[in-house]
Structures are given as C-alpha cells and as structure tokens.
XYZ file of C-alpha atoms in Angstrom:
584
model
C 23.885 -21.950 26.069
C 22.400 -19.612 23.485
C 24.302 -16.422 22.966
C 21.961 -13.608 24.016
C 24.400 -11.007 22.749
C 23.608 -11.762 19.114
C 19.950 -10.566 19.194
C 21.019 -7.513 21.187
C 23.732 -6.709 18.665
C 21.218 -7.107 15.836
C 18.846 -4.695 17.515
C 21.602 -2.158 18.053
C 22.689 -2.476 14.435
C 19.102 -2.094 13.252
C 18.688 0.969 15.448
C 21.839 2.545 14.073
C 20.739 1.804 10.538
C 17.347 3.384 11.168
C 18.947 6.471 12.719
C 21.314 6.785 9.756
C 18.376 6.686 7.350
C 16.206 9.046 9.367
C 18.710 11.461 10.895
C 16.807 14.351 9.357
C 13.694 13.355 11.272
C 15.671 13.103 14.511
C 17.116 16.600 14.033
C 13.688 18.092 13.353
C 12.271 16.174 16.300
C 14.727 17.985 18.577
C 13.632 21.331 17.104
C 9.984 20.401 17.536
C 10.660 19.268 21.093
C 12.228 22.614 21.997
C 9.181 24.466 20.688
C 6.876 22.144 22.654
C 8.948 22.171 25.864
C 6.457 23.520 28.397
C 5.578 22.474 31.918
C 1.767 22.227 31.933
C 1.612 22.107 35.755
C 3.366 25.444 36.264
C 1.820 28.910 36.423
C 4.317 30.123 33.811
C 2.331 28.886 30.820
C -1.177 29.500 29.509
C -1.965 25.779 29.327
C -3.687 25.948 32.707
C -6.319 28.384 31.428
C -7.973 25.441 29.606
C -9.155 27.760 26.846
C -11.160 28.167 24.662
C -14.451 28.088 26.545
C -16.746 26.250 26.547
C -15.228 23.867 23.955
C -12.566 22.402 26.206
C -15.079 21.448 28.897
C -16.840 19.168 26.409
C -13.558 17.266 26.016
C -12.165 17.304 29.576
C -15.227 16.915 31.801
C -17.000 13.826 30.310
C -14.030 11.429 30.725
C -13.531 12.700 34.295
C -17.230 12.111 35.079
C -17.085 8.681 33.448
C -14.111 7.660 35.584
C -16.094 8.762 38.645
C -18.950 6.470 37.605
C -21.347 9.297 36.704
C -21.669 8.598 33.007
C -20.330 10.328 29.899
C -21.682 13.800 30.604
C -20.823 17.332 31.706
C -21.435 16.620 35.379
C -20.731 18.841 38.369
C -20.532 18.218 42.130
C -24.090 17.720 43.292
C -25.439 18.462 39.806
C -26.374 15.837 37.231
C -25.098 17.972 34.361
C -25.558 17.868 30.600
C -25.331 14.944 28.212
C -22.743 16.095 25.698
C -23.181 15.377 21.991
C -19.559 16.207 21.091
C -17.713 13.326 19.337
C -15.934 11.282 22.024
C -12.767 10.034 20.298
C -10.436 12.790 21.499
C -11.757 12.515 25.058
C -11.221 8.746 24.920
C -7.533 9.291 24.116
C -7.265 11.302 27.349
C -8.575 8.498 29.554
C -5.198 6.757 30.169
C -3.535 9.913 31.525
C -6.623 10.971 33.490
C -6.361 7.644 35.314
C -3.035 8.819 36.747
C -4.117 12.230 38.071
C -7.178 14.413 38.497
C -5.283 17.464 37.224
C -6.790 18.278 33.797
C -3.545 19.846 32.556
C -2.192 16.354 31.955
C -3.912 16.528 28.559
C -0.828 18.363 27.275
C 1.262 15.186 27.282
C -1.293 13.420 25.087
C -1.354 16.393 22.724
C 2.445 16.411 22.444
C 2.427 12.710 21.588
C -0.250 13.297 18.936
C 1.756 16.212 17.536
C 4.874 14.036 17.215
C 2.857 11.286 15.479
C 1.466 13.864 13.053
C 4.965 15.208 12.349
C 6.269 11.688 11.640
C 3.395 10.963 9.242
C 4.050 14.251 7.452
C 7.749 13.405 7.191
C 7.039 9.949 5.778
C 4.514 11.330 3.297
C 7.027 13.866 1.948
C 9.711 11.188 1.826
C 7.512 8.927 -0.265
C 6.290 11.678 -2.589
C 9.592 13.386 -3.365
C 12.512 11.109 -2.391
C 14.652 14.247 -2.018
C 16.279 15.044 1.314
C 16.642 18.763 0.674
C 12.959 19.124 -0.164
C 12.033 16.903 2.773
C 14.201 18.960 5.118
C 12.622 22.266 4.071
C 9.054 20.876 4.109
C 9.487 19.215 7.509
C 11.151 22.350 8.861
C 8.161 24.389 7.710
C 5.833 21.926 9.412
C 7.499 21.684 12.837
C 8.043 25.454 13.030
C 4.536 26.324 11.872
C 2.900 28.451 14.546
C -0.188 26.276 14.865
C 1.509 22.876 15.038
C 3.264 23.942 18.250
C 0.394 26.092 19.571
C -2.494 23.635 19.235
C -1.087 21.160 21.809
C -1.598 23.853 24.470
C -5.356 23.616 23.892
C -7.511 20.686 24.993
C -9.275 20.447 21.639
C -10.099 17.692 19.182
C -7.978 19.320 16.473
C -4.954 17.716 18.155
C -6.294 14.276 17.225
C -7.837 15.406 13.955
C -4.500 16.472 12.442
C -2.721 13.089 12.777
C -5.899 11.323 11.616
C -6.023 13.451 8.468
C -2.367 12.734 7.785
C -2.905 9.031 8.476
C -5.656 8.926 5.836
C -3.386 10.667 3.318
C -0.590 8.260 4.222
C -2.895 5.302 3.527
C -3.671 6.722 0.083
C 0.034 6.670 -0.765
C 0.891 3.236 0.588
C 0.551 0.084 -1.521
C -2.452 -1.838 -0.234
C -2.855 -5.313 1.223
C -5.892 -7.309 2.226
C -6.247 -5.498 5.557
C -6.019 -2.044 3.986
C -9.746 -1.477 3.154
C -10.904 -2.203 6.696
C -8.147 0.013 8.151
C -9.028 2.793 5.722
C -12.701 2.517 6.670
C -11.882 2.860 10.354
C -9.480 5.740 9.706
C -11.924 7.730 7.610
C -14.792 7.166 10.067
C -12.537 8.212 12.947
C -12.486 11.723 11.461
C -16.162 12.099 12.188
C -15.749 10.422 15.559
C -13.274 13.169 16.407
C -15.019 16.284 15.124
C -18.360 16.728 13.383
C -16.934 19.599 11.328
C -14.671 17.034 9.608
C -17.669 15.425 7.862
C -16.825 17.015 4.441
C -13.254 15.677 4.654
C -14.584 12.280 5.629
C -16.840 12.151 2.568
C -14.014 13.172 0.208
C -11.623 10.601 1.661
C -14.298 7.911 1.630
C -14.806 8.460 -2.117
C -11.027 8.547 -2.608
C -10.556 5.169 -0.934
C -13.311 3.674 -3.091
C -11.516 5.075 -6.147
C -8.222 3.595 -4.972
C -9.873 0.206 -4.556
C -11.370 0.396 -8.034
C -8.285 1.533 -9.885
C -5.751 -0.547 -7.936
C -7.197 -4.065 -7.726
C -3.739 -5.564 -7.875
C -3.312 -5.290 -4.091
C -5.546 -8.361 -3.561
C -2.749 -10.918 -3.509
C -5.034 -13.871 -2.867
C -6.917 -13.171 -6.066
C -3.681 -13.009 -8.008
C -2.575 -16.349 -6.566
C -5.820 -17.996 -7.647
C -5.788 -16.571 -11.148
C -6.023 -20.036 -12.690
C -8.944 -21.121 -10.519
C -11.464 -18.428 -11.405
C -12.436 -16.562 -14.507
C -11.027 -13.119 -15.152
C -14.475 -11.586 -14.717
C -15.010 -13.114 -11.263
C -11.461 -12.224 -10.299
C -11.977 -8.610 -11.291
C -15.279 -8.375 -9.407
C -13.756 -9.900 -6.292
C -10.694 -7.676 -6.393
C -12.763 -4.538 -6.760
C -16.025 -5.008 -4.926
C -15.177 -7.198 -1.912
C -12.644 -4.736 -0.438
C -15.050 -1.905 -1.223
C -17.753 -3.684 0.752
C -15.360 -4.172 3.676
C -14.483 -0.492 3.559
C -18.104 0.605 3.402
C -19.213 -1.648 6.253
C -16.312 -0.665 8.510
C -16.848 3.064 7.969
C -20.634 2.873 8.200
C -20.686 0.800 11.398
C -18.260 3.136 13.150
C -20.145 6.189 11.861
C -23.436 4.913 13.292
C -21.821 3.709 16.509
C -20.466 7.184 17.151
C -23.894 8.734 16.593
C -23.013 10.377 13.298
C -26.571 10.024 11.981
C -27.890 11.701 15.135
C -25.495 14.638 14.837
C -26.488 15.343 11.239
C -30.193 15.229 12.053
C -29.839 17.285 15.236
C -28.063 20.079 13.405
C -30.932 20.221 10.952
C -28.542 20.700 8.038
C -30.995 19.891 5.256
C -33.840 21.865 6.818
C -31.681 24.914 7.503
C -30.244 24.962 3.990
C -33.666 25.575 2.476
C -34.878 28.059 5.079
C -33.579 31.559 5.707
C -33.112 32.203 9.398
C -32.504 35.410 11.301
C -29.023 36.849 11.278
C -26.814 36.542 14.373
C -27.280 39.440 16.742
C -30.888 40.082 15.758
C -33.737 39.992 18.241
C -34.439 36.428 17.193
C -30.839 35.331 17.530
C -31.859 32.325 19.587
C -33.473 30.907 16.450
C -30.437 31.374 14.211
C -29.926 28.148 12.208
C -26.627 26.322 12.430
C -26.360 26.088 8.641
C -27.809 28.473 6.077
C -26.878 29.814 2.603
C -27.016 33.346 4.002
C -23.617 32.833 5.668
C -21.836 31.623 2.528
C -20.718 34.899 0.928
C -19.116 36.186 4.130
C -17.523 32.947 5.291
C -16.112 31.825 1.945
C -14.107 35.064 1.823
C -12.601 34.215 5.201
C -11.630 30.718 4.106
C -10.214 31.872 0.797
C -7.981 34.349 2.629
C -6.794 31.533 4.858
C -6.146 29.200 1.911
C -4.193 32.001 0.224
C -1.814 32.438 3.138
C -3.368 35.720 4.309
C -4.297 36.588 7.918
C -7.623 35.044 8.930
C -9.053 34.265 12.354
C -7.973 30.966 13.905
C -9.734 31.003 17.292
C -8.510 34.367 18.638
C -5.308 34.512 16.559
C -4.825 36.151 13.156
C -1.567 34.447 12.126
C -1.727 33.032 8.551
C -1.885 29.235 8.602
C 1.074 29.144 6.167
C 3.240 31.843 4.553
C 1.751 33.241 1.366
C 4.529 31.863 -0.847
C 3.861 28.407 0.589
C 0.154 28.733 -0.198
C 0.777 29.816 -3.800
C 3.421 27.158 -4.484
C 1.244 24.613 -2.689
C -1.723 25.179 -4.997
C 0.596 25.063 -8.019
C 2.233 21.851 -6.859
C -1.066 20.115 -6.171
C -2.477 21.258 -9.500
C 0.530 20.083 -11.511
C 0.597 16.738 -9.669
C -3.139 16.191 -10.141
C -2.818 16.673 -13.924
C -0.116 14.111 -14.587
C 1.648 12.102 -11.919
C 1.537 8.708 -10.288
C 0.275 10.535 -7.216
C -2.508 12.409 -8.981
C -5.122 10.763 -6.744
C -3.411 12.104 -3.617
C -3.104 15.601 -5.094
C -6.725 15.602 -6.263
C -7.893 14.462 -2.827
C -5.949 17.215 -1.052
C -7.405 19.848 -3.382
C -10.927 18.472 -3.031
C -10.669 18.162 0.754
C -9.655 21.793 1.182
C -12.252 23.154 -1.237
C -15.122 20.961 -0.059
C -14.289 21.580 3.591
C -14.202 25.341 3.020
C -17.350 25.308 0.877
C -19.501 23.277 3.255
C -18.279 25.062 6.384
C -19.044 28.399 4.721
C -22.689 27.471 5.268
C -22.037 27.312 9.019
C -22.978 30.388 11.047
C -19.395 30.991 12.266
C -16.152 31.005 10.292
C -12.863 29.882 11.814
C -9.692 28.679 10.091
C -9.488 25.704 12.448
C -12.370 24.189 10.475
C -9.999 23.890 7.503
C -7.074 22.546 9.531
C -6.361 20.086 6.720
C -5.055 23.038 4.689
C -1.855 23.301 6.763
C -0.351 19.911 5.806
C -2.031 19.961 2.381
C -0.447 23.235 1.272
C 2.924 22.209 2.693
C 2.728 18.910 0.791
C 1.729 20.818 -2.343
C 4.688 23.168 -1.944
C 7.020 20.161 -1.655
C 5.443 18.636 -4.777
C 6.023 21.900 -6.648
C 9.701 21.850 -5.649
C 9.904 18.200 -6.725
C 8.280 18.984 -10.097
C 10.751 21.816 -10.570
C 13.661 19.557 -9.599
C 12.670 16.916 -12.157
C 12.320 19.312 -15.087
C 15.891 18.584 -16.172
C 18.432 15.934 -15.241
C 21.561 18.051 -15.689
C 23.818 18.793 -12.747
C 23.753 22.546 -13.444
C 19.938 22.656 -13.367
C 19.631 20.710 -10.133
C 22.430 22.686 -8.515
C 20.555 25.863 -9.408
C 17.296 24.493 -7.991
C 19.093 23.439 -4.803
C 20.565 26.937 -4.408
C 17.108 28.499 -4.815
C 15.580 26.088 -2.307
C 18.360 26.781 0.205
C 17.859 30.523 -0.286
C 14.123 30.159 0.305
C 14.723 28.095 3.444
C 17.283 30.585 4.731
C 14.944 33.501 4.042
C 12.133 31.771 5.930
C 14.446 31.045 8.868
C 15.682 34.656 9.050
C 12.195 36.138 8.826
C 10.891 33.848 11.590
C 13.926 33.818 13.867
C 12.401 36.485 16.093
C 9.223 34.462 16.626
C 11.166 31.290 17.442
C 13.456 33.158 19.829
C 10.439 34.633 21.590
C 8.751 31.234 21.868
C 11.880 29.583 23.261
C 12.312 32.463 25.715
C 8.760 31.935 26.982
C 9.388 28.188 27.280
C 12.665 28.410 29.195
C 13.116 31.898 30.662
C 10.061 34.105 30.855
C 6.456 33.410 31.787
C 2.884 33.846 30.575
C 0.526 34.038 33.542
C -2.613 31.871 33.256
C -4.951 34.277 35.027
C -8.017 32.020 34.745
C -6.119 29.275 36.567
C -4.760 31.684 39.172
C -8.200 33.207 39.783
C -9.938 29.847 40.189
C -7.256 28.506 42.541
C -7.287 31.695 44.608
C -11.071 31.530 44.861
C -10.944 27.906 45.989
C -8.221 28.636 48.542
C -10.103 31.618 49.972
C -13.395 29.743 50.238
C -11.683 26.913 52.094
C -10.627 29.451 54.744
C -14.111 30.909 55.264
C -16.035 29.698 58.342
C -19.593 28.714 57.481
C -22.342 26.864 59.297
C -24.221 26.459 56.037
C -22.888 25.641 52.571
C -21.711 28.924 51.000
C -22.534 30.155 47.504
C -20.254 32.040 45.104
C -21.597 34.278 42.327
C -19.119 34.281 39.454
C -18.634 35.179 35.806
C -16.163 32.295 35.480
C -17.219 28.998 33.942
C -18.347 26.621 36.707
C -16.522 23.692 35.094
C -13.216 25.555 35.284
C -13.642 26.063 39.028
C -14.701 22.422 39.474
C -11.677 21.069 37.588
C -9.239 22.880 39.888
C -11.276 23.238 43.080
C -11.834 21.098 46.142
C -15.536 21.928 46.342
C -17.442 22.686 49.512
C -19.430 25.552 48.002
C -22.053 26.111 45.313
C -21.811 28.377 42.275
C -24.318 30.737 40.687
C -24.099 32.784 37.467
C -23.503 36.529 37.526
C -25.342 37.203 34.275
C -28.267 35.599 32.491
C -26.409 35.142 29.183
C -23.257 33.409 30.438
C -22.125 30.162 28.828
C -24.660 27.323 29.049
C -27.375 29.982 29.381
C -29.985 27.637 27.958
C -29.191 24.904 30.487
C -28.970 26.703 33.854
C -30.780 24.038 35.936
C -28.584 21.255 34.510
C -25.347 23.220 34.961
C -25.837 25.410 38.042
C -28.396 23.256 39.887
C -32.104 22.544 39.491
C -33.070 23.753 42.971
C -33.113 27.436 41.984
C -35.298 29.711 39.873
C -33.007 31.676 37.532
C -35.659 34.032 36.120
C -34.436 36.948 38.269
C -30.878 36.425 39.512
C -30.834 39.309 41.992
C -34.093 38.106 43.494
C -32.465 34.674 43.825
C -29.444 36.167 45.619
C -31.749 38.068 47.952
C -33.806 34.992 48.808
C -30.649 33.064 49.667
C -29.479 35.842 51.982
C -32.878 35.922 53.674
C -32.530 32.186 54.325
C -29.117 32.867 55.958
C -26.998 31.249 53.244
C -23.485 32.785 53.009
C -23.268 34.423 49.554
C -20.012 35.652 47.990
C -19.239 37.555 44.792
C -16.070 36.903 42.729
C -14.894 39.786 40.563
C -12.668 37.940 38.082
C -13.896 37.186 34.573
C -15.632 40.469 33.697
C -13.103 41.246 30.969
C -14.216 43.831 28.451
C -17.807 42.638 28.322
C -20.131 45.540 29.223
C -22.998 43.182 30.105
C -20.957 41.457 32.796
C -19.696 44.768 34.147
C -23.262 46.099 34.286
C -24.434 43.002 36.176
C -21.565 43.381 38.650
C -22.318 47.094 39.113
C -25.981 46.306 39.709
C -25.080 43.943 42.546
C -22.830 46.634 44.028
C -25.756 49.055 43.964
C -28.369 46.747 45.415
C -26.383 44.828 48.038
C -23.815 45.550 50.706
C -20.386 44.167 49.824
C -17.633 43.333 52.297
C -14.169 42.749 50.826
C -12.891 39.328 51.892
C -9.701 38.937 49.832
C -7.794 40.513 46.981
C -5.540 39.131 44.264
C -4.437 39.348 40.619
C -3.727 43.069 41.026
C -7.250 43.639 42.414
C -8.883 41.679 39.575
C -9.504 38.536 41.659
C -11.292 40.141 44.583
C -13.849 38.234 46.627
C -16.714 39.966 48.413
C -19.324 38.771 50.898
C -22.855 39.904 50.158
C -25.439 41.070 52.642
C -28.760 42.833 52.411
C -28.511 46.654 52.623
C -29.043 47.944 56.152
C -30.505 51.329 55.136
C -32.365 52.563 52.113
C -33.464 49.020 51.529
C -36.914 49.881 50.213
C -35.536 52.340 47.704
C -32.860 49.849 46.677
C -35.465 47.140 46.116
C -37.479 49.495 43.904
C -34.425 50.000 41.703
C -33.522 46.311 41.509
C -35.864 45.179 38.763
C -35.054 48.063 36.411
C -31.292 47.685 36.916
C -31.410 43.948 36.492
C -33.338 44.379 33.254
C -30.820 46.959 32.039
C -27.954 44.583 32.887
C -29.629 41.810 30.916
C-alpha cells in the first residue's frame, strides 16, 4: 500500500519552510488582524451605519435586488427603483456572502479579506524591490497600521477592492512575464475601471506602462526564443513585441466596453464640460453644475497636493493625513531616485505618473476628496522603502549599514511611540468600549415600533433617513415618504419613494393621505445639524397635530402619529404654503 504519510510530511515541511521565510508577514498579519477585529453584527461598532450615503446603497442594494430576481438596480419594496450606473465589480464580490444572509453588514468580511490580500501584495512588492527585512518590516508596519487601511473595511465602498487591484497591477509590473501575462495585465488594468470610474486616469497610466513593459522586455516570450532558428530576427522581434500587446489591448478593451466604460465617459460629458464654464456649486443654477470643468482645478489641486505632501486633507469626513509627512517626503525622493537610474525605474515612474495624473484629472471634478487618490498611500510607502534601500546601498561597509539600520530603527520606534495612543484607542474600541451606530439603532427602532402599530390600512412614515437604509434592516409593512424636497435622490422621487404620489408640495401630500384615512407617522431621527431639515420638521409640527408614539436614542428617535388639526385649521392651512416654501 502507498504510504500516505509521505505527502502529508512533505506538505508540513513545505508549510514550515514557508512560515520560516515569511514570519515577518505572519507577525504583521496578527497586528493587522487585531486592528480589524470588529463584530459587524453588534451595535458596538459603526459598521452598521452603512455610511457614507448615498454611495453605499449603490454597492449594497443592486446585488440584493438581483438575488431577489428584480434586476441589477436600486429597487425598493413595491417600487421599481433606479437603474444604477455605478461600476459593478465591487458589488459582484459581495454576492457570495449575500447568498448566506440578508444582513448587509456581512460586507465587512469581504472587505477584511480584500484588505489582507492588499497587505500581502504590498509585502511581496517591498520584498522584491528591496530584499531587506528591516526595510520590509518598517514599510509593512507602516502599511498595516495606517489609519485608512484599517478604517476603509468598515465602509461598503469600492475603494476596498480598488486598493488590492492597484497593488496587483504594480505587482505585475515587477514580476517577470510569461505568455499569459499580457492577457492577465489587460484584465487587471480594465478591472480598475470596472471597480470605480474615478480610477480611469490610473487605468490609462497603467495601460501605457504595460505596453512599455511589453516593448522593452520582449524576452518573456519563451516560445519565440525556442524558435529562434525557424524565423528571422525581424519577424521574431515583431512577434515578441506586438502579439502580446495586441492580446493586452483586446483584453482590456473588451472588458472596458463590457462594463459600460464608454457609456460612463459619455454620460459624464467630460469633453463637453471641459470646454464650457458652468455655474459654481451653491449658485441658483446649481442643478446645472457640470461634473468636470477647469474652474475647479485651482481649488482642488491644492487639496490633492496637501494630501500628497502628508498634510491633513479631507478623506470623506476625516482629516487624517494619508501618510505621515516624513513618509511623503522620503517617498517622493525614493521614487524620483529610482526612476532616474534603477532596474525598477519603470515601476517608480508609473507610481509617480499615477499619483500626478490621478490628482490632475480629478482636480477637474467638482468635488475634491483624498479617496480619489487612494493609490498615493501604497505608492508613497513604496517610495519611502525605495529611499531607505537607496540609502542602504550607498556603501557596502559594515559601519555604514549598521548606522543606516540604527537610523531606520530609530525612525520606526519614533513612529510607534507617536502613534501608540491611536492604536491603543482603536484596540480599546474593538475589544472593550463601543461606538454606537445611531443610524442602525434608529432604523431598527422605527421598524420595531411600526410592527407594533395596529392599522387597517398600510401606514406611511415620513422620514429624513435614507429609504434604502430602512429597507436593508426593516421587515417592511409600511411605506416611506421624504421629509424635505432636497433629500438624497431628490431628482428621482417617483422611482425611489413611489410613482403613485405627487411630490410637488409635500405637506399637501401628507394632508391628502390623512384625508383618505391613511395612517401617517413622522420619524424625528436624521435631522442632524441641517437647518433645512429642521425647518421642514418644524413646519409639520406647526401645521399638523402630532401624537407621540414612542421615544428612543435619548429623544432623538421619536415617532409621532400625524392628524389634521382639530381647531384653527383654516388659519393653519393659510400658513402652510408659505412655511413649506420657507422650509424648501
């Protein structure tokens, strides 16, 4: 009989050998795991808020609707919904876990897996570029403890897939190529655009970089080398350079078109908006503000330059620098020195070009946000490692390298000491304290209260909360209406809230529903610090009779039942139009 212990022993030996070679990765993986250790299904973490709105709904709702057989759209119970034009690749990655549960918070497990894949790719890239464990340890430590690499997985956003895809493209640039490499590179570079339209500048830069790699490194085509005697050198050279390039182009182009990339570019009107000055945001014609325009460049490029310099700049609602300032400065130096003279000059040039082109093109967009230059986080960290590697290689003497090692250890220790408080706070939130997800709590409390209300006719809830948030956590049984004309999806009210209503005058709509004996409720949560929402809520208080049904969230999640005023009704109706207009 064959001895089955021998293959098992070989596997164990191989596993031990791998662990011995990659113990540094395993140590950092434990650190990364501690920073990511959150229970998404608890009410002790902000994951359940499903922020930011409305971005996350474009990623979470379409796969849920598709699994229900209602198509790839932003559907709602009893409402057809909107056809989303957001790239689908991130939502597709969520499908396997959404098959197991209807709870949307399961996205966190996919994001953690993507974050670990990204960390491994970063580790392998640094390993291949520097071949120095001390530099790799410091660079990987900077990556796994970066605020955004452990924060982004809490958000159901495409950036979680975009980051490992960017690193995968960089990784492909470093690897020696084989016959399958051009097709894989074409798919990888096109996947950027299939994940996020804002990654189009990075896609173009990487596409050109892969073409350059094909041109300057024809030696990867092993078949051509084997048949050197059978064909002329000219034919061999043409085959080695142009055939893989054609494969790359076709693969990337087909995927680009299949994902609707051509449609997205045309729908944004990029070319048209670049040559036409539109009104500024906040003006009376704000609805006609173009997506892209040169008028935004001077303001936005300043934002991105601050971010690329390691200074505070807005990343969603956070102002934390994407990397420490010393990392940004050493990163630019390292990339510049490597791009001038190094075997990896193509990689360094691509990282520089990707950051600058991404920042330059997105500066034409009407809104600036550091998440649009997410590639800068790994790029600057890689550049900082390359600077340390350049410094290490300046001299071969033991004294020089010992001195460099001491400086690097001092820098690492200084970074650890200066960030120890932040790490301690994050670990305390993960394992001891709590952050209350009030949006989740409010939506669940609303759903629970409505389930307890007796009603002969289907009730209606007026709310400032996003309807998709309530749908994702609720059991249904009631309809939703907006509190304010300019809430999210304001241009698509019939498709989002229902086509059976006229939304021209919301208070008149509420009144008509009460006249027809529909139970109408008003939820108080979600007003925040927005004066328009508070004015709309106050207007309803003035023009209708409110009966308190339930309280919660320290009186922020109250639910009221509306009724028509019993006295002074005529006077109240005379005030309604003016107050509604003032609220709008």
